[in-house]
PDB file of C-alpha atoms in Angstrom:
ATOM      1  CA  UNK A   1       6.114  13.580 -65.706  1.00  0.00           C
ATOM      2  CA  UNK A   2       2.652  14.464 -64.421  1.00  0.00           C
ATOM      3  CA  UNK A   3       1.790  10.787 -64.251  1.00  0.00           C
ATOM      4  CA  UNK A   4       4.974  10.093 -62.259  1.00  0.00           C
ATOM      5  CA  UNK A   5       4.219  12.896 -59.781  1.00  0.00           C
ATOM      6  CA  UNK A   6       0.635  11.676 -59.535  1.00  0.00           C
ATOM      7  CA  UNK A   7       1.781   8.175 -58.616  1.00  0.00           C
ATOM      8  CA  UNK A   8       4.245   9.629 -56.108  1.00  0.00           C
ATOM      9  CA  UNK A   9       1.585  11.667 -54.298  1.00  0.00           C
ATOM     10  CA  UNK A  10      -0.881   8.780 -54.406  1.00  0.00           C
ATOM     11  CA  UNK A  11       1.713   6.490 -52.818  1.00  0.00           C
ATOM     12  CA  UNK A  12       2.502   9.148 -50.217  1.00  0.00           C
ATOM     13  CA  UNK A  13      -1.165   9.590 -49.343  1.00  0.00           C
ATOM     14  CA  UNK A  14      -1.627   5.821 -49.056  1.00  0.00           C
ATOM     15  CA  UNK A  15       1.415   5.564 -46.785  1.00  0.00           C
ATOM     16  CA  UNK A  16       0.142   8.484 -44.711  1.00  0.00           C
ATOM     17  CA  UNK A  17      -3.254   6.853 -44.365  1.00  0.00           C
ATOM     18  CA  UNK A  18      -1.662   3.614 -43.176  1.00  0.00           C
ATOM     19  CA  UNK A  19       0.564   5.405 -40.633  1.00  0.00           C
ATOM     20  CA  UNK A  20      -2.375   7.474 -39.404  1.00  0.00           C
ATOM     21  CA  UNK A  21      -4.419   4.288 -38.986  1.00  0.00           C
ATOM     22  CA  UNK A  22      -1.564   2.760 -36.980  1.00  0.00           C
ATOM     23  CA  UNK A  23      -1.390   5.884 -34.796  1.00  0.00           C
ATOM     24  CA  UNK A  24      -5.133   5.842 -34.153  1.00  0.00           C
ATOM     25  CA  UNK A  25      -4.995   2.146 -33.326  1.00  0.00           C
ATOM     26  CA  UNK A  26      -2.123   2.736 -30.903  1.00  0.00           C
ATOM     27  CA  UNK A  27      -3.973   5.558 -29.160  1.00  0.00           C
ATOM     28  CA  UNK A  28      -7.103   3.431 -28.915  1.00  0.00           C
ATOM     29  CA  UNK A  29      -5.429   0.514 -27.171  1.00  0.00           C
ATOM     30  CA  UNK A  30      -7.393  -0.225 -23.983  1.00  0.00           C
ATOM     31  CA  UNK A  31      -5.864   0.042 -20.530  1.00  0.00           C
ATOM     32  CA  UNK A  32      -6.074  -3.072 -18.350  1.00  0.00           C
ATOM     33  CA  UNK A  33      -6.888  -2.604 -14.666  1.00  0.00           C
ATOM     34  CA  UNK A  34      -6.154  -5.348 -12.140  1.00  0.00           C
ATOM     35  CA  UNK A  35      -7.106  -4.875  -8.497  1.00  0.00           C
ATOM     36  CA  UNK A  36      -7.778  -6.480  -5.157  1.00  0.00           C
ATOM     37  CA  UNK A  37      -9.975  -5.249  -2.315  1.00  0.00           C
ATOM     38  CA  UNK A  38      -9.902  -6.173   1.345  1.00  0.00           C
ATOM     39  CA  UNK A  39     -11.951  -4.970   4.281  1.00  0.00           C
ATOM     40  CA  UNK A  40     -11.736  -4.503   8.014  1.00  0.00           C
ATOM     41  CA  UNK A  41     -14.222  -3.526  10.712  1.00  0.00           C
ATOM     42  CA  UNK A  42     -13.574  -1.132  13.588  1.00  0.00           C
ATOM     43  CA  UNK A  43     -15.522  -1.150  16.845  1.00  0.00           C
ATOM     44  CA  UNK A  44     -15.518   2.641  17.042  1.00  0.00           C
ATOM     45  CA  UNK A  45     -17.971   3.915  19.656  1.00  0.00           C
ATOM     46  CA  UNK A  46     -20.106   0.751  19.584  1.00  0.00           C
ATOM     47  CA  UNK A  47     -19.712  -0.578  23.141  1.00  0.00           C
ATOM     48  CA  UNK A  48     -21.620  -3.795  22.380  1.00  0.00           C
ATOM     49  CA  UNK A  49     -19.454  -4.666  19.365  1.00  0.00           C
ATOM     50  CA  UNK A  50     -16.479  -6.994  19.046  1.00  0.00           C
ATOM     51  CA  UNK A  51     -14.258  -7.214  15.947  1.00  0.00           C
ATOM     52  CA  UNK A  52     -12.282 -10.062  14.396  1.00  0.00           C
ATOM     53  CA  UNK A  53     -10.504  -9.115  11.168  1.00  0.00           C
ATOM     54  CA  UNK A  54      -8.595 -12.389  10.791  1.00  0.00           C
ATOM     55  CA  UNK A  55      -9.370 -14.485   7.681  1.00  0.00           C
ATOM     56  CA  UNK A  56     -12.958 -13.231   7.198  1.00  0.00           C
ATOM     57  CA  UNK A  57     -13.462  -9.731   8.683  1.00  0.00           C
ATOM     58  CA  UNK A  58     -16.400  -9.938  11.108  1.00  0.00           C
ATOM     59  CA  UNK A  59     -18.093  -7.641  13.596  1.00  0.00           C
ATOM     60  CA  UNK A  60     -20.395  -9.051  16.280  1.00  0.00           C
ATOM     61  CA  UNK A  61     -22.879  -7.214  18.487  1.00  0.00           C
ATOM     62  CA  UNK A  62     -24.974  -8.412  21.402  1.00  0.00           C
ATOM     63  CA  UNK A  63     -27.988  -6.904  23.100  1.00  0.00           C
ATOM     64  CA  UNK A  64     -31.762  -6.946  23.222  1.00  0.00           C
ATOM     65  CA  UNK A  65     -31.725 -10.655  23.882  1.00  0.00           C
ATOM     66  CA  UNK A  66     -29.909 -11.466  20.634  1.00  0.00           C
ATOM     67  CA  UNK A  67     -26.528 -11.892  18.990  1.00  0.00           C
ATOM     68  CA  UNK A  68     -25.759 -10.641  15.484  1.00  0.00           C
ATOM     69  CA  UNK A  69     -22.712 -10.816  13.236  1.00  0.00           C
ATOM     70  CA  UNK A  70     -21.791  -9.149   9.915  1.00  0.00           C
ATOM     71  CA  UNK A  71     -18.945 -10.408   7.750  1.00  0.00           C
ATOM     72  CA  UNK A  72     -17.234  -9.196   4.575  1.00  0.00           C
ATOM     73  CA  UNK A  73     -16.201 -11.688   1.898  1.00  0.00           C
ATOM     74  CA  UNK A  74     -13.837 -10.431  -0.766  1.00  0.00           C
ATOM     75  CA  UNK A  75     -14.461 -11.530  -4.360  1.00  0.00           C
ATOM     76  CA  UNK A  76     -11.051 -13.210  -4.234  1.00  0.00           C
ATOM     77  CA  UNK A  77     -12.220 -15.430  -1.395  1.00  0.00           C
ATOM     78  CA  UNK A  78      -9.208 -16.590   0.591  1.00  0.00           C
ATOM     79  CA  UNK A  79      -6.818 -16.701  -2.373  1.00  0.00           C
ATOM     80  CA  UNK A  80      -4.345 -14.108  -3.618  1.00  0.00           C
ATOM     81  CA  UNK A  81      -5.704 -14.020  -7.164  1.00  0.00           C
ATOM     82  CA  UNK A  82      -6.753 -10.616  -8.579  1.00  0.00           C
ATOM     83  CA  UNK A  83     -10.224  -9.538  -7.582  1.00  0.00           C
ATOM     84  CA  UNK A  84     -10.995  -8.194 -11.019  1.00  0.00           C
ATOM     85  CA  UNK A  85      -9.153  -7.552 -14.260  1.00  0.00           C
ATOM     86  CA  UNK A  86     -10.878  -5.398 -16.876  1.00  0.00           C
ATOM     87  CA  UNK A  87      -9.792  -3.471 -19.975  1.00  0.00           C
ATOM     88  CA  UNK A  88     -11.209  -0.016 -20.719  1.00  0.00           C
ATOM     89  CA  UNK A  89     -10.964   2.531 -23.510  1.00  0.00           C
ATOM     90  CA  UNK A  90     -10.997   6.268 -22.760  1.00  0.00           C
ATOM     91  CA  UNK A  91     -14.432   7.359 -21.563  1.00  0.00           C
ATOM     92  CA  UNK A  92     -15.570   3.791 -20.935  1.00  0.00           C
ATOM     93  CA  UNK A  93     -16.970   2.517 -17.610  1.00  0.00           C
ATOM     94  CA  UNK A  94     -17.619  -0.914 -16.154  1.00  0.00           C
ATOM     95  CA  UNK A  95     -19.233  -2.156 -12.936  1.00  0.00           C
ATOM     96  CA  UNK A  96     -16.967  -4.325 -10.790  1.00  0.00           C
ATOM     97  CA  UNK A  97     -17.786  -6.371  -7.688  1.00  0.00           C
ATOM     98  CA  UNK A  98     -15.472  -5.778  -4.736  1.00  0.00           C
ATOM     99  CA  UNK A  99     -16.988  -8.317  -2.384  1.00  0.00           C
ATOM    100  CA  UNK A 100     -20.156  -8.929  -0.404  1.00  0.00           C
ATOM    101  CA  UNK A 101     -21.552  -8.623   3.110  1.00  0.00           C
ATOM    102  CA  UNK A 102     -23.350 -11.408   4.889  1.00  0.00           C
ATOM    103  CA  UNK A 103     -25.115 -11.475   8.243  1.00  0.00           C
ATOM    104  CA  UNK A 104     -26.233 -13.980  10.839  1.00  0.00           C
ATOM    105  CA  UNK A 105     -28.492 -13.117  13.756  1.00  0.00           C
ATOM    106  CA  UNK A 106     -30.534 -14.887  16.403  1.00  0.00           C
ATOM    107  CA  UNK A 107     -33.215 -12.195  15.996  1.00  0.00           C
ATOM    108  CA  UNK A 108     -34.046  -9.915  13.034  1.00  0.00           C
ATOM    109  CA  UNK A 109     -31.371  -7.285  12.437  1.00  0.00           C
ATOM    110  CA  UNK A 110     -32.594  -3.876  13.498  1.00  0.00           C
ATOM    111  CA  UNK A 111     -34.652  -5.170  16.401  1.00  0.00           C
ATOM    112  CA  UNK A 112     -31.890  -6.120  18.842  1.00  0.00           C
ATOM    113  CA  UNK A 113     -28.089  -5.765  18.776  1.00  0.00           C
ATOM    114  CA  UNK A 114     -26.952  -2.390  17.462  1.00  0.00           C
ATOM    115  CA  UNK A 115     -23.892  -1.701  15.305  1.00  0.00           C
ATOM    116  CA  UNK A 116     -24.258   2.093  15.379  1.00  0.00           C
ATOM    117  CA  UNK A 117     -20.918   3.801  15.945  1.00  0.00           C
ATOM    118  CA  UNK A 118     -18.786   1.135  14.269  1.00  0.00           C
ATOM    119  CA  UNK A 119     -17.049   1.536  10.906  1.00  0.00           C
ATOM    120  CA  UNK A 120     -15.841  -0.503   7.934  1.00  0.00           C
ATOM    121  CA  UNK A 121     -12.719   0.287   5.897  1.00  0.00           C
ATOM    122  CA  UNK A 122     -12.448  -0.873   2.278  1.00  0.00           C
ATOM    123  CA  UNK A 123      -8.861  -1.080   1.056  1.00  0.00           C
ATOM    124  CA  UNK A 124      -8.356  -1.138  -2.724  1.00  0.00           C
ATOM    125  CA  UNK A 125      -4.991  -2.001  -4.304  1.00  0.00           C
ATOM    126  CA  UNK A 126      -4.535  -1.456  -8.050  1.00  0.00           C
ATOM    127  CA  UNK A 127      -1.602  -2.854  -9.931  1.00  0.00           C
ATOM    128  CA  UNK A 128      -0.217   0.002 -12.003  1.00  0.00           C
ATOM    129  CA  UNK A 129      -2.137  -0.329 -15.300  1.00  0.00           C
ATOM    130  CA  UNK A 130      -0.117  -1.621 -18.240  1.00  0.00           C
ATOM    131  CA  UNK A 131       0.725   1.210 -20.612  1.00  0.00           C
ATOM    132  CA  UNK A 132       1.292   3.752 -17.832  1.00  0.00           C
ATOM    133  CA  UNK A 133       4.492   4.911 -16.165  1.00  0.00           C
ATOM    134  CA  UNK A 134       5.932   3.757 -13.833  1.00  0.00           C
ATOM    135  CA  UNK A 135       5.127   0.120 -14.340  1.00  0.00           C
ATOM    136  CA  UNK A 136       4.936  -2.155 -12.400  1.00  0.00           C
ATOM    137  CA  UNK A 137       3.711  -0.714  -9.104  1.00  0.00           C
ATOM    138  CA  UNK A 138       0.807  -0.623  -6.695  1.00  0.00           C
ATOM    139  CA  UNK A 139      -1.737   2.147  -6.061  1.00  0.00           C
ATOM    140  CA  UNK A 140      -3.542   1.963  -2.722  1.00  0.00           C
ATOM    141  CA  UNK A 141      -6.663   3.755  -1.499  1.00  0.00           C
ATOM    142  CA  UNK A 142      -9.120   3.389   1.383  1.00  0.00           C
ATOM    143  CA  UNK A 143     -12.836   4.146   1.694  1.00  0.00           C
ATOM    144  CA  UNK A 144     -14.517   4.229   5.111  1.00  0.00           C
ATOM    145  CA  UNK A 145     -18.188   3.488   5.732  1.00  0.00           C
ATOM    146  CA  UNK A 146     -20.325   4.095   8.833  1.00  0.00           C
ATOM    147  CA  UNK A 147     -22.576   1.350  10.263  1.00  0.00           C
ATOM    148  CA  UNK A 148     -25.971   2.495  11.545  1.00  0.00           C
ATOM    149  CA  UNK A 149     -28.881   0.551  12.971  1.00  0.00           C
ATOM    150  CA  UNK A 150     -32.107   0.720  10.942  1.00  0.00           C
ATOM    151  CA  UNK A 151     -35.502  -0.945  11.199  1.00  0.00           C
ATOM    152  CA  UNK A 152     -34.718  -3.165   8.193  1.00  0.00           C
ATOM    153  CA  UNK A 153     -31.168  -4.137   9.129  1.00  0.00           C
ATOM    154  CA  UNK A 154     -27.788  -2.429   9.366  1.00  0.00           C
ATOM    155  CA  UNK A 155     -27.029   0.420   6.968  1.00  0.00           C
ATOM    156  CA  UNK A 156     -23.499   0.868   5.668  1.00  0.00           C
ATOM    157  CA  UNK A 157     -22.986   4.401   4.372  1.00  0.00           C
ATOM    158  CA  UNK A 158     -19.913   5.372   2.336  1.00  0.00           C
ATOM    159  CA  UNK A 159     -18.816   8.762   1.057  1.00  0.00           C
ATOM    160  CA  UNK A 160     -20.260   9.487  -2.388  1.00  0.00           C
ATOM    161  CA  UNK A 161     -16.987  11.031  -3.625  1.00  0.00           C
ATOM    162  CA  UNK A 162     -15.174   8.804  -6.149  1.00  0.00           C
ATOM    163  CA  UNK A 163     -11.574   7.733  -5.682  1.00  0.00           C
ATOM    164  CA  UNK A 164      -9.507   9.438  -8.387  1.00  0.00           C
ATOM    165  CA  UNK A 165      -6.166   8.099  -9.595  1.00  0.00           C
ATOM    166  CA  UNK A 166      -3.703   9.822 -11.931  1.00  0.00           C
ATOM    167  CA  UNK A 167      -0.971   7.552 -13.207  1.00  0.00           C
ATOM    168  CA  UNK A 168       1.330   7.983 -16.189  1.00  0.00           C
ATOM    169  CA  UNK A 169      -1.010  10.368 -18.004  1.00  0.00           C
ATOM    170  CA  UNK A 170      -4.053   8.193 -17.344  1.00  0.00           C
ATOM    171  CA  UNK A 171      -6.876   9.338 -15.048  1.00  0.00           C
ATOM    172  CA  UNK A 172      -9.352   6.799 -13.718  1.00  0.00           C
ATOM    173  CA  UNK A 173     -11.956   6.786 -10.956  1.00  0.00           C
ATOM    174  CA  UNK A 174     -13.633   4.234  -8.730  1.00  0.00           C
ATOM    175  CA  UNK A 175     -17.092   5.149  -7.424  1.00  0.00           C
ATOM    176  CA  UNK A 176     -19.116   2.895  -5.136  1.00  0.00           C
ATOM    177  CA  UNK A 177     -22.609   2.355  -6.594  1.00  0.00           C
ATOM    178  CA  UNK A 178     -24.689   2.376  -4.570  1.00  0.00           C
ATOM    179  CA  UNK A 179     -22.716   4.112  -1.830  1.00  0.00           C
ATOM    180  CA  UNK A 180     -25.278   3.076   0.781  1.00  0.00           C
ATOM    181  CA  UNK A 181     -26.409  -0.521   1.355  1.00  0.00           C
ATOM    182  CA  UNK A 182     -28.511  -2.319   3.955  1.00  0.00           C
ATOM    183  CA  UNK A 183     -27.268  -5.624   5.340  1.00  0.00           C
ATOM    184  CA  UNK A 184     -29.738  -8.102   6.805  1.00  0.00           C
ATOM    185  CA  UNK A 185     -29.896 -11.829   7.362  1.00  0.00           C
ATOM    186  CA  UNK A 186     -31.722 -12.579   4.102  1.00  0.00           C
ATOM    187  CA  UNK A 187     -28.603 -13.162   2.002  1.00  0.00           C
ATOM    188  CA  UNK A 188     -25.379 -11.736   0.653  1.00  0.00           C
ATOM    189  CA  UNK A 189     -25.319  -8.037  -0.234  1.00  0.00           C
ATOM    190  CA  UNK A 190     -22.751  -7.233  -2.981  1.00  0.00           C
ATOM    191  CA  UNK A 191     -20.461  -4.216  -2.788  1.00  0.00           C
ATOM    192  CA  UNK A 192     -20.101  -2.867  -6.331  1.00  0.00           C
ATOM    193  CA  UNK A 193     -18.348   0.105  -7.892  1.00  0.00           C
ATOM    194  CA  UNK A 194     -18.154   1.911 -11.220  1.00  0.00           C
ATOM    195  CA  UNK A 195     -14.643   1.981 -12.697  1.00  0.00           C
ATOM    196  CA  UNK A 196     -14.160   4.708 -15.325  1.00  0.00           C
ATOM    197  CA  UNK A 197     -11.193   5.642 -17.501  1.00  0.00           C
ATOM    198  CA  UNK A 198     -11.633   9.409 -17.792  1.00  0.00           C
ATOM    199  CA  UNK A 199      -8.741  10.599 -19.901  1.00  0.00           C
ATOM    200  CA  UNK A 200      -5.232  10.286 -21.174  1.00  0.00           C
ATOM    201  CA  UNK A 201      -3.931   8.477 -24.204  1.00  0.00           C
ATOM    202  CA  UNK A 202      -1.130   6.132 -25.113  1.00  0.00           C
ATOM    203  CA  UNK A 203       1.993   7.870 -26.486  1.00  0.00           C
ATOM    204  CA  UNK A 204       1.886   8.543 -30.225  1.00  0.00           C
ATOM    205  CA  UNK A 205       4.311   6.177 -31.989  1.00  0.00           C
ATOM    206  CA  UNK A 206       7.269   7.600 -33.877  1.00  0.00           C
ATOM    207  CA  UNK A 207       5.891   6.927 -37.415  1.00  0.00           C
ATOM    208  CA  UNK A 208       2.858   9.034 -36.614  1.00  0.00           C
ATOM    209  CA  UNK A 209       5.081  11.800 -35.268  1.00  0.00           C
ATOM    210  CA  UNK A 210       6.999  11.763 -38.542  1.00  0.00           C
ATOM    211  CA  UNK A 211       3.736  11.888 -40.458  1.00  0.00           C
ATOM    212  CA  UNK A 212       2.548  14.911 -38.494  1.00  0.00           C
ATOM    213  CA  UNK A 213       5.923  16.595 -39.041  1.00  0.00           C
ATOM    214  CA  UNK A 214       5.655  15.945 -42.758  1.00  0.00           C
TER     215      UNK A 214
END
C-alpha cells in the first residue's frame, strides 16, 4: 500500500513539475513589436525656412550667401514594410533605428543659413503587439524636436521623456538615445531609440491554474 501511494505521489509531483514548466514557458514567451516611423518638418518661426514633406521630408534655409537643406529618411525607405520588428522578454531592451538625417549645403552648416525656430515631428505607429488585447490594432505617438543653429551644424533636440505604452497588460517604452543630435553635411546621422518591455506577463494557461488550485 505504501509503495502504491509512493508511486501515486511521485507521478503527481512529476505531472506538477511538467505543468509548472509549461506555465513558466508560457509566461516567458517574448512579445513581438512591429513599428513604422515617419517624420515631418515645420517652418515654425524660421522666416528663412521652406518645408516640403512630400516623399522625403525636407527643410531648406537660405541666408548668409548659402543654401542648406536637411532631410529625414525613414528606415523603411519609400516602401510600406515595417521599420523594425523585434521580440522582447520582460525587462529586456533593444536599440532600434527609426531613420536618419542627411544634409546638403553650399557652405558649412552653422556658418550661414539658420534653421533656428523650426521643428521636426517624429510619428511612431506600433502594431498592437501579438499576445496583447485588443489585437490587431495600431498605437500612435508623436515626438517633437526643436532645430537650433550651432557652430558645428544644426542641433535637433527632443524631449528626454520616454513614450510609455500600456496595452493588454503589457507596458513598454520608447526612449530616443541620444535625444539630442547634430546634423551636418558630413554624412547621415541615425535617429535611434531604446525599446524596453517593462512589465506584464502572458496569461497563465488553464493547466497551471489547476495546478495552483491543487
